[in-house]
Tab-separated table of C-alpha atoms in Angstrom:
chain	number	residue	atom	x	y	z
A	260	UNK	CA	-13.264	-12.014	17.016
A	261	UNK	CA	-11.922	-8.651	18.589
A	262	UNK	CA	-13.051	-9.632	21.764
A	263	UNK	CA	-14.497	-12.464	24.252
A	264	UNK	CA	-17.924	-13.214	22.992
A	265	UNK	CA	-20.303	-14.764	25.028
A	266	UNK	CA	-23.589	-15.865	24.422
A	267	UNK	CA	-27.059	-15.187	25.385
A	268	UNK	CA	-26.810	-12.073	26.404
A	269	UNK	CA	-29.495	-12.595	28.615
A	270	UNK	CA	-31.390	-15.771	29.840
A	271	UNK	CA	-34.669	-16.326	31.503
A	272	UNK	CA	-35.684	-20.004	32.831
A	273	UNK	CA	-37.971	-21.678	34.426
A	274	UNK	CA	-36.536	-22.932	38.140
A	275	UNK	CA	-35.938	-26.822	37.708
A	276	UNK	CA	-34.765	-26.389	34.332
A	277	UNK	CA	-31.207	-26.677	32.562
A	278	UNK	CA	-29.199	-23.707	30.744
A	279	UNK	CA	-25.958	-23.312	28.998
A	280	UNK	CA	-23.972	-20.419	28.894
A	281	UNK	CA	-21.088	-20.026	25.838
A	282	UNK	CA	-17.850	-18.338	25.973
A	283	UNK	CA	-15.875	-17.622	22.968
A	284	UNK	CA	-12.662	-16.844	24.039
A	285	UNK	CA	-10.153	-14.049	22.048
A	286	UNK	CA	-8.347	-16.680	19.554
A	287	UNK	CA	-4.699	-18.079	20.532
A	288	UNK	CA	-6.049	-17.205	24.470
A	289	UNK	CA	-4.782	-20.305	26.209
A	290	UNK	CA	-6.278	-19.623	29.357
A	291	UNK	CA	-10.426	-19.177	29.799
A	292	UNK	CA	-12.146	-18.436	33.376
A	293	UNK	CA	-15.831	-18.192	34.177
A	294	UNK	CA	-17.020	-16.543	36.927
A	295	UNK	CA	-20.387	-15.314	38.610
A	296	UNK	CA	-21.413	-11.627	39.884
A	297	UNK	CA	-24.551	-11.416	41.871
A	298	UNK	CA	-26.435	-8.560	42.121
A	299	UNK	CA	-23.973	-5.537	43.590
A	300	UNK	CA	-21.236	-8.593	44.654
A	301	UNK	CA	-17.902	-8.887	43.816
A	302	UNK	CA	-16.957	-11.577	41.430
A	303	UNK	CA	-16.654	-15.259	42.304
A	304	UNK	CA	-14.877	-17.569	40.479
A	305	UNK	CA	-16.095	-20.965	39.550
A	306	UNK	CA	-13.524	-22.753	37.020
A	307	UNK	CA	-10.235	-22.203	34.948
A	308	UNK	CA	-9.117	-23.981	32.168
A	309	UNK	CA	-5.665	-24.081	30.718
A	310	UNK	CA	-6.077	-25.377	26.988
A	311	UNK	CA	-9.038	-27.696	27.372
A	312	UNK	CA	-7.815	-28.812	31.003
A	313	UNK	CA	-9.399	-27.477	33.978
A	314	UNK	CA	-6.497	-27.727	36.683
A	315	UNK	CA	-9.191	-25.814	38.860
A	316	UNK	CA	-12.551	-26.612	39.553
A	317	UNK	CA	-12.786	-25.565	43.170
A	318	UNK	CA	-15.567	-22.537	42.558
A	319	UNK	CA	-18.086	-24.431	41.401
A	320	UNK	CA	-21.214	-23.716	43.727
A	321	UNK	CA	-22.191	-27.325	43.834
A	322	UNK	CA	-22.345	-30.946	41.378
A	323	UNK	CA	-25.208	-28.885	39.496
A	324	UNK	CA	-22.877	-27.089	37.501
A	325	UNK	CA	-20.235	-28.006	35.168
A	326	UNK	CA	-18.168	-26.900	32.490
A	327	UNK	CA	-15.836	-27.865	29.261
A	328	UNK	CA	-13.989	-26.259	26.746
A	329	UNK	CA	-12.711	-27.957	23.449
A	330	UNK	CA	-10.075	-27.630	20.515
A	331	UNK	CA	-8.941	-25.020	23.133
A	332	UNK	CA	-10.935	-22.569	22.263
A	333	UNK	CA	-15.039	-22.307	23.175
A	334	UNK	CA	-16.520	-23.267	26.583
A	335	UNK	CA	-19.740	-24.053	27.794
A	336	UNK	CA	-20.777	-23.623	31.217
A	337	UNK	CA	-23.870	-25.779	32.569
A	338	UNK	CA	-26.635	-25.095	35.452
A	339	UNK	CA	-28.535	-28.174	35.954
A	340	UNK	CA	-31.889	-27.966	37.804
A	341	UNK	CA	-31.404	-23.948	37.749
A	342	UNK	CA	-32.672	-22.749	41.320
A	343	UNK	CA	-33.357	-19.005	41.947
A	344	UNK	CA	-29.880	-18.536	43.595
A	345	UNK	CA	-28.159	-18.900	40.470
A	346	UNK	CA	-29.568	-16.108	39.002
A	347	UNK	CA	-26.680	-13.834	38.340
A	348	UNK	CA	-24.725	-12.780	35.573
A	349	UNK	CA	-21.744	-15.207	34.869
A	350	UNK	CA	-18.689	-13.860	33.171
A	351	UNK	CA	-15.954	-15.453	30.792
A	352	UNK	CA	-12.440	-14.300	30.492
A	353	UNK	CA	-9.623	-15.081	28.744
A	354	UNK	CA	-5.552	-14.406	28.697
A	355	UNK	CA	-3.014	-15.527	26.618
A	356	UNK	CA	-1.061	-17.825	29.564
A	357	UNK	CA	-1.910	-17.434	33.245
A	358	UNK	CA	0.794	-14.682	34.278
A	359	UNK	CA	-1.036	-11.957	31.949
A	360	UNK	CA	-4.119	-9.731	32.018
A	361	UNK	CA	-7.318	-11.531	31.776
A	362	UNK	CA	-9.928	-9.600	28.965
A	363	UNK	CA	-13.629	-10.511	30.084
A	364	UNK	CA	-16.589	-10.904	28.066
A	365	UNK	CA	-19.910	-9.019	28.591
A	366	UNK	CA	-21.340	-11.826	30.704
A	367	UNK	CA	-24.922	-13.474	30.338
A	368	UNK	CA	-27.594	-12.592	32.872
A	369	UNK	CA	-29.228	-15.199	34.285
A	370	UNK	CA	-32.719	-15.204	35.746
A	371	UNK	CA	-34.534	-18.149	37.179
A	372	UNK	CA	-38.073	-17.396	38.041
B	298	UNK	CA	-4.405	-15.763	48.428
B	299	UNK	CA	-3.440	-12.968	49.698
B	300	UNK	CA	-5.959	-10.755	50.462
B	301	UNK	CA	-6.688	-7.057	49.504
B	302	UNK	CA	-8.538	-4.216	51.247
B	303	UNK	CA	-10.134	-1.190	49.406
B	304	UNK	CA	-12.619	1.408	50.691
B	305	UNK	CA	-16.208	0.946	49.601
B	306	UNK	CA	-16.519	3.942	47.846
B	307	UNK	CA	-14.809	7.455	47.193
B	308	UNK	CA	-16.150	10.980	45.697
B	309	UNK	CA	-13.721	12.793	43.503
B	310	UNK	CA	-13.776	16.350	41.436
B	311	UNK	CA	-14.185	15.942	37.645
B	312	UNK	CA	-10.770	17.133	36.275
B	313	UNK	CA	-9.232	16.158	39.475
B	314	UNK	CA	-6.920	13.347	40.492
B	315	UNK	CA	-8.158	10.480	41.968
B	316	UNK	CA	-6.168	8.109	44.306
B	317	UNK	CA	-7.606	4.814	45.119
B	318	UNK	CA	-6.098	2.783	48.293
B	319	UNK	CA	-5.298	-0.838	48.108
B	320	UNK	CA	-3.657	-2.208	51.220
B	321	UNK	CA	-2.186	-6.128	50.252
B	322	UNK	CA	-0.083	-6.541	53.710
B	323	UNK	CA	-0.003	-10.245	52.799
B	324	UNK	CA	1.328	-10.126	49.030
B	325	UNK	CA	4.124	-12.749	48.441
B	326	UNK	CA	7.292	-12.010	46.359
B	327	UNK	CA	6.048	-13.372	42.932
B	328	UNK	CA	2.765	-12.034	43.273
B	329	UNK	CA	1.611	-9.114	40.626
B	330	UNK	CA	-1.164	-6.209	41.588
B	331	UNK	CA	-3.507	-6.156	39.568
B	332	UNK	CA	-6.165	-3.273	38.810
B	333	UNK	CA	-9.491	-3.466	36.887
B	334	UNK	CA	-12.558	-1.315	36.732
B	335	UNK	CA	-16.248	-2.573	36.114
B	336	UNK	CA	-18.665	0.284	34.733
B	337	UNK	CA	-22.514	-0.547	35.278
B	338	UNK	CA	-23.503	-3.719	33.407
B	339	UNK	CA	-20.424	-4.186	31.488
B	340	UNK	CA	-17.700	-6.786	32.115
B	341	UNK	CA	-14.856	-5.703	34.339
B	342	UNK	CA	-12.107	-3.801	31.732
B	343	UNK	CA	-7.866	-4.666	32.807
B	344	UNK	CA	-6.357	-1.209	33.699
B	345	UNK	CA	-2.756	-1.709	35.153
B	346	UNK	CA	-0.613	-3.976	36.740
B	347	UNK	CA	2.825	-4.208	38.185
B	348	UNK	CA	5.452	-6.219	40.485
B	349	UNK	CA	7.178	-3.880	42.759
B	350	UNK	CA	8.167	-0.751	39.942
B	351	UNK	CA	5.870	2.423	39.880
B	352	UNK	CA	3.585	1.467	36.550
B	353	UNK	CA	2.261	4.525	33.883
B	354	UNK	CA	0.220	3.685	31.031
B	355	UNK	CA	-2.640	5.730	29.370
B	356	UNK	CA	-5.354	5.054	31.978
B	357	UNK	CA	-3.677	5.067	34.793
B	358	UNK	CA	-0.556	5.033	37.358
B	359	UNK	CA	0.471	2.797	39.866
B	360	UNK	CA	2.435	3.231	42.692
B	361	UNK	CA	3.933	0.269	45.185
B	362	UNK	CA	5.077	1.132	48.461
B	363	UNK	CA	8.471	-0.294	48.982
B	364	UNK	CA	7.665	-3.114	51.406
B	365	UNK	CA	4.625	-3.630	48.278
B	366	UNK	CA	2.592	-4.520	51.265
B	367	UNK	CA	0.074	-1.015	49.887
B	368	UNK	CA	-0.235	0.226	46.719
B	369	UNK	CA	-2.263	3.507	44.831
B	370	UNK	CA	-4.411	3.956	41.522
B	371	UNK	CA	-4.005	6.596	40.150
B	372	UNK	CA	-6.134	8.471	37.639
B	373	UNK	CA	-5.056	11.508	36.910
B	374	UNK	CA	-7.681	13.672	35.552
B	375	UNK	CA	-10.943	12.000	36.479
B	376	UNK	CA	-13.625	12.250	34.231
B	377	UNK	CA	-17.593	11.090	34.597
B	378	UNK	CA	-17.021	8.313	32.756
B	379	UNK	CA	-14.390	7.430	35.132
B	380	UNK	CA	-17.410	6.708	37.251
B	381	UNK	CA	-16.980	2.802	38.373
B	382	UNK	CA	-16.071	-0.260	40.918
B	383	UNK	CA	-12.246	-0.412	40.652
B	384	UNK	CA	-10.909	-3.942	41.601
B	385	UNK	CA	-7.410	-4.570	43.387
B	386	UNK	CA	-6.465	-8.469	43.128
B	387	UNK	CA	-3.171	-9.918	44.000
B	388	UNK	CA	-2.260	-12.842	41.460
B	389	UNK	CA	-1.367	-16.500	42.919
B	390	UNK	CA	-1.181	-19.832	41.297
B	391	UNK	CA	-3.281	-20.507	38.594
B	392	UNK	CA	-4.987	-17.793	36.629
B	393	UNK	CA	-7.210	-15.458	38.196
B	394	UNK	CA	-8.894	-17.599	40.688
B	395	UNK	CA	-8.305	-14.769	43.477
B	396	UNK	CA	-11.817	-13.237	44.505
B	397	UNK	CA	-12.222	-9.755	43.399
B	398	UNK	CA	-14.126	-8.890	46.503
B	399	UNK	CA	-16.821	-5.653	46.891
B	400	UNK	CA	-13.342	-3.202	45.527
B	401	UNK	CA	-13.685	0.552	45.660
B	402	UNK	CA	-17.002	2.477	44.012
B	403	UNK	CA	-15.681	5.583	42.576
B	404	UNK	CA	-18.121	8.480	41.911
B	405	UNK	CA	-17.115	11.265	39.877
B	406	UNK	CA	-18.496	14.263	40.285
B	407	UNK	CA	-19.011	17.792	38.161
């Protein structure tokens, strides 16, 4: 596509439950990042991946969220046992190697009530 | 990581230029500035970015002090839609793990 996709748009869940989140990166992007934006916050980052390697792992909140990517291409981010504290809305970029602008996706908004 | 400083928030004149402080006193030799702006709700958009050379492009300038421990946005002729949290972020290491931070809320005014 044009441009990073990511999908739902928005998600709703029940606290206690599990989500995924999907990035589909611009094609021939090497490099994919996710990150998370609370309400009026600056962004956070939580992973990087280089191809389907994540060399960085060190902003992931806590062992209740993970992420892969494969054939170098889409990546899933996944909240297990969602609390309300992960509500946010969690953003996926991509560039094509590290040293170049990064082109970010819409984001999906995440609500756990 | 070096870190960056911005002002919370700055008022300019439609039609006006607006110049948007980014102070970086702890930017190593290899490390680019880079600028991005986030309008309400939408994912954060790549304006400019540059080493230690003054930068133009269509959106915007960028000017690097010397010592490239400060450096300015530029936008020349601010518009509403200009209206938006500009991010300054120094890149190290791998990929854009530096933190954006709170950046600068630019209102635009008529």
């Amino acid at each position: 596509g044009a441009g990073v996709s990511q999908s739902p748009s928005n998600k709703v869940t029940e606290k206690g439950k599990d989500v995924e989140l999907r990035c589909d990166p611009i094609s021939g992007h090497t490099a994919l990042y996710w990150y998370r934006q609370r309400l009026g916050q600056g962004l956070e980052f939580l992973i990087y991946f280089q191809g389907n390697s994540a060399p960085d792992k060190s902003g992931l909140p806590s062992d209740r969220f993970s992420a892969e990517r494969t054939g170098e291409s889409v990546s899933t981010l996944t909240i297990q046992r969602t609390q309300q504290e992960d509500s946010a809305v969690y953003l996926c970029a991509s560039s094509t190697q590290e040293n170049t602008e990064a082109f970010f996706g819409q984001g999906t908004r995440l609500t756990v009530v | 990581d070096a870190k960056t400083t911005q002002p919370t928030s700055m008022d300019c004149a439609e039609g006006r230029a607006a110049n948007l402080p980014c102070n970086h006193s702890t930017i190593s030799g290899n490390e680019y500035v880079y600028w991005y702006r986030q309008i309400h709700s939408q994912g954060p958009q790549y304006i400019i970015h540059g080493l230690k050379n003054n930068e133009t492009n269509e959106m915007a300038s960028l000017i690097i002090t010397e010592d490239r421990k400060s450096s300015t946005l530029i936008l020349p002729h601010a518009t509403l839609r200009d209206t938006a949290v500009y991010y300054c972020i120094v890149r190290v290491g791998y990929g854009f793990k530096t933190i954006f931070g709170a950046g600068t809320r630019l209102f635009v005014k008529a």
